[in-house]
Amino acid sequence: MPDDPPRKLTFSQRMGLSPVRKALQVDSMDEALRNTLWNVLTQRFFDPYLEHGILRSDTLEGMIVKRIWRDHMKRTMDSQKTETRWVVKDLRVYFFALQWYEVYDLLEFIANQHDSEQFCKHCNYVLNRECAGYRFVGKTIGPIVSESEIKSIEQTLSYGDVFKPVSMHLATALQLLSDRVAPDYRNSVKESVSAVEAACQIVTADDKATLGKAVKKLQDSGVTIHPAFVGALEKMYGYTSDAEGIRHALLAESTLDSADARFMLVACSAFVNYLKAKASTTK
């Protein structure tokens, strides 16, 4: 079976103008992510709480609601309404008025109020599906992509010279990774590696060379790279040529996930920036 063709991208995505931070939800939170996180809270705590009808704090759900109101929102207890449906409505207004980072504050607060393994897993499922830049590790929420990695990706998407085709490959990889409806991790990895291949072809002035051959020709082009680094690139090429049918026929269902695609996007972006900088010093 031939490789699946990448999905059609918008103009801004093809040109690398779709913001990385928005695609990976690093310093923002779109409506879909906020709504689904609210649904996690509703299903786990608020729906069972509503069944009580009146205020109770002798259940897990009642205890969580009481602590959110008293210790997180810092509201007086006598200002809390007596019927659960009104309490949840007040919490809903509060939740949807929070800044994106304050939502994570609330989730982390809740996780630390009880034995929260399933709650954190449910949140992580949503965070992964909606391409949020954060995950629960234990009961603490942390970034999965660093600021330096984000800047590296942003730099590769901004090339307007002969490296523009490289930017387009990486823009495609980002879009396939961050597609909230049907993410395509296998083709995202392929596009990331294709960006490295294209960069090597540009530097070596050989548009027919595969990544494996192009890496070996870098030295002849005056680009000095440590042998261990060359070896790592050759292994990357071998991996993408053999594993999961990334660059050849898909022989079995792909097991690649968002972590694989994200790693390859970050790693390939970093190498392209490195290679471009090295090549510029040899001219």
mmCIF file of C-alpha atoms in Angstrom:
data_model
loop_
_atom_site.group_PDB
_atom_site.id
_atom_site.type_symbol
_atom_site.label_atom_id
_atom_site.label_comp_id
_atom_site.label_asym_id
_atom_site.label_seq_id
_atom_site.Cartn_x
_atom_site.Cartn_y
_atom_site.Cartn_z
ATOM 1 C CA MET A 1 0.000 0.000 0.000
ATOM 2 C CA PRO A 2 1.467 3.425 -0.887
ATOM 3 C CA ASP A 3 1.994 6.105 1.713
ATOM 4 C CA ASP A 4 -1.135 8.038 2.590
ATOM 5 C CA PRO A 5 -0.980 11.540 1.045
ATOM 6 C CA PRO A 6 -0.793 14.382 3.572
ATOM 7 C CA ARG A 7 -4.057 16.209 4.126
ATOM 8 C CA LYS A 8 -4.626 19.482 2.270
ATOM 9 C CA LEU A 9 -3.299 22.431 4.253
ATOM 10 C CA THR A 10 -4.474 25.999 4.404
ATOM 11 C CA PHE A 11 -2.382 28.734 2.792
ATOM 12 C CA SER A 12 -1.078 29.946 6.154
ATOM 13 C CA GLN A 13 -0.072 26.411 7.098
ATOM 14 C CA ARG A 14 1.692 25.768 3.779
ATOM 15 C CA MET A 15 3.580 29.040 4.154
ATOM 16 C CA GLY A 16 4.554 28.257 7.728
ATOM 17 C CA LEU A 17 2.487 31.141 9.092
ATOM 18 C CA SER A 18 0.243 29.120 11.405
ATOM 19 C CA PRO A 19 1.651 29.858 14.888
ATOM 20 C CA VAL A 20 3.457 26.963 16.548
ATOM 21 C CA ARG A 21 2.311 28.053 19.984
ATOM 22 C CA LYS A 22 -1.317 27.982 18.928
ATOM 23 C CA ALA A 23 -0.980 24.628 17.149
ATOM 24 C CA LEU A 24 0.590 23.076 20.246
ATOM 25 C CA GLN A 25 -1.467 25.228 22.687
ATOM 26 C CA VAL A 26 1.560 26.376 24.646
ATOM 27 C CA ASP A 27 0.427 29.795 25.832
ATOM 28 C CA SER A 28 -3.246 29.604 25.003
ATOM 29 C CA MET A 29 -6.271 27.357 25.383
ATOM 30 C CA ASP A 30 -8.865 27.108 22.633
ATOM 31 C CA GLU A 31 -12.565 26.564 23.157
ATOM 32 C CA ALA A 32 -12.411 22.825 22.431
ATOM 33 C CA LEU A 33 -9.701 22.204 25.031
ATOM 34 C CA ARG A 34 -11.410 24.311 27.703
ATOM 35 C CA ASN A 35 -14.783 22.669 27.025
ATOM 36 C CA THR A 36 -13.408 19.140 27.240
ATOM 37 C CA LEU A 37 -11.539 19.868 30.464
ATOM 38 C CA TRP A 38 -14.787 21.210 31.916
ATOM 39 C CA ASN A 39 -16.444 17.970 30.817
ATOM 40 C CA VAL A 40 -13.806 15.991 32.728
ATOM 41 C CA LEU A 41 -14.624 17.956 35.884
ATOM 42 C CA THR A 42 -18.354 17.574 35.290
ATOM 43 C CA GLN A 43 -18.268 13.820 34.756
ATOM 44 C CA ARG A 44 -15.827 13.159 37.594
ATOM 45 C CA PHE A 45 -17.135 15.519 40.272
ATOM 46 C CA PHE A 46 -20.041 17.789 39.409
ATOM 47 C CA ASP A 47 -22.553 15.289 38.025
ATOM 48 C CA PRO A 48 -22.306 13.089 41.165
ATOM 49 C CA TYR A 49 -22.404 16.254 43.298
ATOM 50 C CA LEU A 50 -25.609 17.432 41.606
ATOM 51 C CA GLU A 51 -27.323 14.176 42.583
ATOM 52 C CA HIS A 52 -27.147 15.225 46.242
ATOM 53 C CA GLY A 53 -29.441 18.186 45.630
ATOM 54 C CA ILE A 54 -28.234 20.112 48.665
ATOM 55 C CA LEU A 55 -24.795 20.952 50.039
ATOM 56 C CA ARG A 56 -22.902 17.969 51.459
ATOM 57 C CA SER A 57 -19.231 17.650 52.269
ATOM 58 C CA ASP A 58 -19.194 14.029 53.482
ATOM 59 C CA THR A 59 -18.584 12.685 49.950
ATOM 60 C CA LEU A 60 -15.530 13.022 47.712
ATOM 61 C CA GLU A 61 -17.424 15.252 45.293
ATOM 62 C CA GLY A 62 -18.771 17.441 48.080
ATOM 63 C CA MET A 63 -15.342 17.726 49.664
ATOM 64 C CA ILE A 64 -13.746 18.725 46.325
ATOM 65 C CA VAL A 65 -16.392 21.379 45.645
ATOM 66 C CA LYS A 66 -16.058 22.766 49.189
ATOM 67 C CA ARG A 67 -12.278 23.017 48.903
ATOM 68 C CA ILE A 68 -12.425 24.632 45.451
ATOM 69 C CA TRP A 69 -14.777 27.277 46.813
ATOM 70 C CA ARG A 70 -13.032 27.850 50.119
ATOM 71 C CA ASP A 71 -9.335 27.219 49.442
ATOM 72 C CA HIS A 72 -8.862 27.822 45.705
ATOM 73 C CA MET A 73 -11.422 30.506 44.890
ATOM 74 C CA LYS A 74 -10.978 32.019 48.388
ATOM 75 C CA ARG A 75 -14.719 32.632 48.764
ATOM 76 C CA THR A 76 -16.519 32.811 52.095
ATOM 77 C CA MET A 77 -18.461 29.689 52.972
ATOM 78 C CA ASP A 78 -21.620 31.638 53.789
ATOM 79 C CA SER A 79 -21.659 32.987 50.219
ATOM 80 C CA GLN A 80 -22.011 29.491 48.757
ATOM 81 C CA LYS A 81 -25.554 28.678 47.697
ATOM 82 C CA THR A 82 -27.377 25.817 49.364
ATOM 83 C CA GLU A 83 -28.580 23.999 46.233
ATOM 84 C CA THR A 84 -25.967 22.065 44.283
ATOM 85 C CA ARG A 85 -27.262 23.154 40.882
ATOM 86 C CA TRP A 86 -26.579 26.803 41.745
ATOM 87 C CA VAL A 87 -23.172 25.976 43.186
ATOM 88 C CA VAL A 88 -22.158 24.221 39.960
ATOM 89 C CA LYS A 89 -23.464 27.140 37.890
ATOM 90 C CA ASP A 90 -21.271 29.502 39.903
ATOM 91 C CA LEU A 91 -18.288 27.190 39.386
ATOM 92 C CA ARG A 92 -19.002 27.109 35.663
ATOM 93 C CA VAL A 93 -18.989 30.904 35.413
ATOM 94 C CA TYR A 94 -15.733 30.957 37.369
ATOM 95 C CA PHE A 95 -14.094 28.261 35.221
ATOM 96 C CA PHE A 96 -14.893 29.850 31.862
ATOM 97 C CA ALA A 97 -13.635 33.247 33.045
ATOM 98 C CA LEU A 98 -10.203 31.887 34.004
ATOM 99 C CA GLN A 99 -7.074 32.672 32.037
ATOM 100 C CA TRP A 100 -5.638 29.595 30.263
ATOM 101 C CA TYR A 101 -2.902 29.156 32.871
ATOM 102 C CA GLU A 102 -5.403 29.536 35.713
ATOM 103 C CA VAL A 103 -7.297 26.512 34.375
ATOM 104 C CA TYR A 104 -4.126 24.471 34.891
ATOM 105 C CA ASP A 105 -3.817 25.938 38.401
ATOM 106 C CA LEU A 106 -7.312 24.659 39.179
ATOM 107 C CA LEU A 107 -6.700 21.193 37.718
ATOM 108 C CA GLU A 108 -3.484 20.842 39.692
ATOM 109 C CA PHE A 109 -5.227 22.011 42.878
ATOM 110 C CA ILE A 110 -7.967 19.397 42.430
ATOM 111 C CA ALA A 111 -5.433 16.637 41.718
ATOM 112 C CA ASN A 112 -3.728 17.346 45.028
ATOM 113 C CA GLN A 113 -6.942 17.036 47.059
ATOM 114 C CA HIS A 114 -7.486 13.296 46.622
ATOM 115 C CA ASP A 115 -6.199 10.014 45.185
ATOM 116 C CA SER A 116 -6.264 11.415 41.677
ATOM 117 C CA GLU A 117 -4.618 8.840 39.396
ATOM 118 C CA GLN A 118 -7.699 8.315 37.215
ATOM 119 C CA PHE A 119 -8.484 12.036 37.170
ATOM 120 C CA CYS A 120 -4.962 12.854 35.966
ATOM 121 C CA LYS A 121 -5.113 10.115 33.333
ATOM 122 C CA HIS A 122 -8.429 11.453 32.056
ATOM 123 C CA CYS A 123 -7.017 14.986 31.907
ATOM 124 C CA ASN A 124 -3.896 13.758 30.092
ATOM 125 C CA TYR A 125 -6.029 11.960 27.521
ATOM 126 C CA VAL A 126 -7.796 15.235 26.732
ATOM 127 C CA LEU A 127 -4.573 17.284 26.821
ATOM 128 C CA ASN A 128 -2.938 14.865 24.388
ATOM 129 C CA ARG A 129 -5.934 14.743 22.039
ATOM 130 C CA GLU A 130 -6.219 18.531 21.901
ATOM 131 C CA CYS A 131 -2.443 19.063 21.456
ATOM 132 C CA ALA A 132 -1.985 20.964 24.699
ATOM 133 C CA GLY A 133 1.612 21.740 25.580
ATOM 134 C CA TYR A 134 1.250 20.340 29.104
ATOM 135 C CA ARG A 135 0.640 17.056 30.920
ATOM 136 C CA PHE A 136 0.185 15.766 34.446
ATOM 137 C CA VAL A 137 3.318 14.085 35.767
ATOM 138 C CA GLY A 138 2.196 12.650 39.053
ATOM 139 C CA LYS A 139 0.041 15.426 40.504
ATOM 140 C CA THR A 140 2.021 18.261 38.907
ATOM 141 C CA ILE A 141 1.347 19.778 35.478
ATOM 142 C CA GLY A 142 4.463 20.463 33.434
ATOM 143 C CA PRO A 143 5.410 21.426 29.862
ATOM 144 C CA ILE A 144 6.097 18.735 27.280
ATOM 145 C CA VAL A 145 7.887 21.138 24.905
ATOM 146 C CA SER A 146 10.433 23.640 26.233
ATOM 147 C CA GLU A 147 10.638 27.293 25.269
ATOM 148 C CA SER A 148 13.905 26.680 23.407
ATOM 149 C CA GLU A 149 12.307 23.848 21.425
ATOM 150 C CA ILE A 150 9.355 26.043 20.479
ATOM 151 C CA LYS A 151 11.710 28.784 19.298
ATOM 152 C CA SER A 152 13.681 26.237 17.270
ATOM 153 C CA ILE A 153 10.527 25.123 15.455
ATOM 154 C CA GLU A 154 9.435 28.738 14.929
ATOM 155 C CA GLN A 155 12.816 29.555 13.397
ATOM 156 C CA THR A 156 12.600 26.736 10.866
ATOM 157 C CA LEU A 157 9.121 27.861 9.822
ATOM 158 C CA SER A 158 10.343 31.380 9.053
ATOM 159 C CA TYR A 159 12.907 30.647 6.339
ATOM 160 C CA GLY A 160 12.286 32.648 3.180
ATOM 161 C CA ASP A 161 15.446 31.822 1.208
ATOM 162 C CA VAL A 162 16.428 28.614 -0.560
ATOM 163 C CA PHE A 163 15.468 26.790 2.632
ATOM 164 C CA LYS A 164 11.776 27.613 2.086
ATOM 165 C CA PRO A 165 10.981 24.007 0.989
ATOM 166 C CA VAL A 166 12.395 22.870 4.335
ATOM 167 C CA SER A 167 10.012 25.227 6.139
ATOM 168 C CA MET A 168 7.095 23.838 4.156
ATOM 169 C CA HIS A 169 7.936 20.243 5.121
ATOM 170 C CA LEU A 170 8.067 21.203 8.790
ATOM 171 C CA ALA A 171 4.873 23.261 8.549
ATOM 172 C CA THR A 172 3.170 20.172 7.132
ATOM 173 C CA ALA A 173 4.619 18.006 9.922
ATOM 174 C CA LEU A 174 3.278 20.434 12.519
ATOM 175 C CA GLN A 175 -0.180 20.500 10.956
ATOM 176 C CA LEU A 176 -0.430 16.695 10.709
ATOM 177 C CA LEU A 177 0.662 16.395 14.347
ATOM 178 C CA SER A 178 -1.740 19.056 15.625
ATOM 179 C CA ASP A 179 -4.831 17.992 13.673
ATOM 180 C CA ARG A 180 -7.407 17.682 16.488
ATOM 181 C CA VAL A 181 -9.838 15.591 14.420
ATOM 182 C CA ALA A 182 -7.567 13.066 12.718
ATOM 183 C CA PRO A 183 -3.873 13.467 13.612
ATOM 184 C CA ASP A 184 -1.521 11.695 11.207
ATOM 185 C CA TYR A 185 1.590 10.882 13.227
ATOM 186 C CA ARG A 186 3.217 8.643 10.602
ATOM 187 C CA ASN A 187 3.097 11.269 7.864
ATOM 188 C CA SER A 188 4.103 13.949 10.372
ATOM 189 C CA VAL A 189 7.279 12.003 11.126
ATOM 190 C CA LYS A 190 7.856 11.509 7.404
ATOM 191 C CA GLU A 191 7.546 15.245 6.737
ATOM 192 C CA SER A 192 9.951 16.077 9.594
ATOM 193 C CA VAL A 193 12.575 13.718 8.200
ATOM 194 C CA SER A 194 11.914 14.986 4.684
ATOM 195 C CA ALA A 195 12.791 18.470 5.961
ATOM 196 C CA VAL A 196 16.213 17.213 7.057
ATOM 197 C CA GLU A 197 16.659 15.450 3.721
ATOM 198 C CA ALA A 198 15.716 18.630 1.839
ATOM 199 C CA ALA A 199 18.144 20.701 3.933
ATOM 200 C CA CYS A 200 20.963 18.263 3.192
ATOM 201 C CA GLN A 201 20.130 18.329 -0.515
ATOM 202 C CA ILE A 202 20.262 22.128 -0.535
ATOM 203 C CA VAL A 203 23.603 22.287 1.259
ATOM 204 C CA THR A 204 25.184 19.579 -0.924
ATOM 205 C CA ALA A 205 23.560 20.936 -4.116
ATOM 206 C CA ASP A 206 22.278 17.466 -4.935
ATOM 207 C CA ASP A 207 18.503 17.394 -5.203
ATOM 208 C CA LYS A 208 18.504 13.656 -5.946
ATOM 209 C CA ALA A 209 20.357 12.486 -2.861
ATOM 210 C CA THR A 210 18.488 10.563 -0.211
ATOM 211 C CA LEU A 211 19.050 11.561 3.391
ATOM 212 C CA GLY A 212 21.494 8.704 3.913
ATOM 213 C CA LYS A 213 23.644 9.722 0.935
ATOM 214 C CA ALA A 214 23.291 13.447 1.523
ATOM 215 C CA VAL A 215 24.591 13.196 5.080
ATOM 216 C CA LYS A 216 27.757 11.500 3.792
ATOM 217 C CA LYS A 217 28.244 14.280 1.214
ATOM 218 C CA LEU A 218 28.128 17.088 3.767
ATOM 219 C CA GLN A 219 31.835 16.775 4.492
ATOM 220 C CA ASP A 220 32.611 17.146 0.770
ATOM 221 C CA SER A 221 30.566 20.349 0.783
ATOM 222 C CA GLY A 222 32.756 21.822 3.507
ATOM 223 C CA VAL A 223 30.309 21.257 6.352
ATOM 224 C CA THR A 224 32.177 19.644 9.242
ATOM 225 C CA ILE A 225 29.949 17.612 11.543
ATOM 226 C CA HIS A 226 31.092 15.410 14.401
ATOM 227 C CA PRO A 227 31.118 11.711 13.396
ATOM 228 C CA ALA A 228 28.796 10.832 16.297
ATOM 229 C CA PHE A 229 26.269 13.354 14.984
ATOM 230 C CA VAL A 230 26.552 11.919 11.479
ATOM 231 C CA GLY A 231 26.002 8.460 12.940
ATOM 232 C CA ALA A 232 22.867 9.651 14.736
ATOM 233 C CA LEU A 233 21.458 11.050 11.488
ATOM 234 C CA GLU A 234 22.204 7.828 9.635
ATOM 235 C CA LYS A 235 20.397 5.867 12.341
ATOM 236 C CA MET A 236 17.466 8.271 12.085
ATOM 237 C CA TYR A 237 17.316 7.598 8.357
ATOM 238 C CA GLY A 238 17.500 3.848 8.984
ATOM 239 C CA TYR A 239 14.687 4.086 11.533
ATOM 240 C CA THR A 240 12.386 5.985 9.226
ATOM 241 C CA SER A 241 13.187 3.678 6.336
ATOM 242 C CA ASP A 242 12.416 0.497 8.261
ATOM 243 C CA ALA A 243 10.007 1.286 11.111
ATOM 244 C CA GLU A 244 6.240 1.632 10.799
ATOM 245 C CA GLY A 245 6.374 2.012 7.019
ATOM 246 C CA ILE A 246 7.121 5.698 7.420
ATOM 247 C CA ARG A 247 8.945 6.173 4.142
ATOM 248 C CA HIS A 248 7.882 2.985 2.371
ATOM 249 C CA ALA A 249 4.806 0.774 2.137
ATOM 250 C CA LEU A 250 2.783 0.498 5.320
ATOM 251 C CA LEU A 251 2.963 -3.202 6.181
ATOM 252 C CA ALA A 252 1.129 -3.041 9.495
ATOM 253 C CA GLU A 253 -0.901 -0.615 11.561
ATOM 254 C CA SER A 254 1.309 2.213 12.759
ATOM 255 C CA THR A 255 1.979 2.403 16.498
ATOM 256 C CA LEU A 256 3.519 5.868 16.293
ATOM 257 C CA ASP A 257 1.918 8.346 18.686
ATOM 258 C CA SER A 258 2.025 12.066 19.385
ATOM 259 C CA ALA A 259 5.205 11.731 21.466
ATOM 260 C CA ASP A 260 7.044 10.150 18.510
ATOM 261 C CA ALA A 261 5.844 12.808 16.080
ATOM 262 C CA ARG A 262 6.576 15.650 18.502
ATOM 263 C CA PHE A 263 10.099 14.364 19.186
ATOM 264 C CA MET A 264 10.873 14.086 15.482
ATOM 265 C CA LEU A 265 9.520 17.576 14.805
ATOM 266 C CA VAL A 266 11.686 19.075 17.546
ATOM 267 C CA ALA A 267 14.789 17.028 16.668
ATOM 268 C CA CYS A 268 14.565 17.660 12.927
ATOM 269 C CA SER A 269 13.912 21.382 13.427
ATOM 270 C CA ALA A 270 16.976 21.630 15.642
ATOM 271 C CA PHE A 271 19.172 19.838 13.108
ATOM 272 C CA VAL A 272 17.946 21.990 10.207
ATOM 273 C CA ASN A 273 18.801 25.152 12.167
ATOM 274 C CA TYR A 274 22.187 23.687 13.068
ATOM 275 C CA LEU A 275 22.927 22.650 9.491
ATOM 276 C CA LYS A 276 21.884 26.012 8.065
ATOM 277 C CA ALA A 277 24.139 27.811 10.538
ATOM 278 C CA LYS A 278 27.067 25.486 9.792
ATOM 279 C CA ALA A 279 26.608 25.863 6.029
ATOM 280 C CA SER A 280 26.549 29.665 6.282
ATOM 281 C CA THR A 281 29.983 29.687 7.953
ATOM 282 C CA THR A 282 31.583 27.740 5.087
ATOM 283 C CA LYS A 283 30.612 30.273 2.406
#
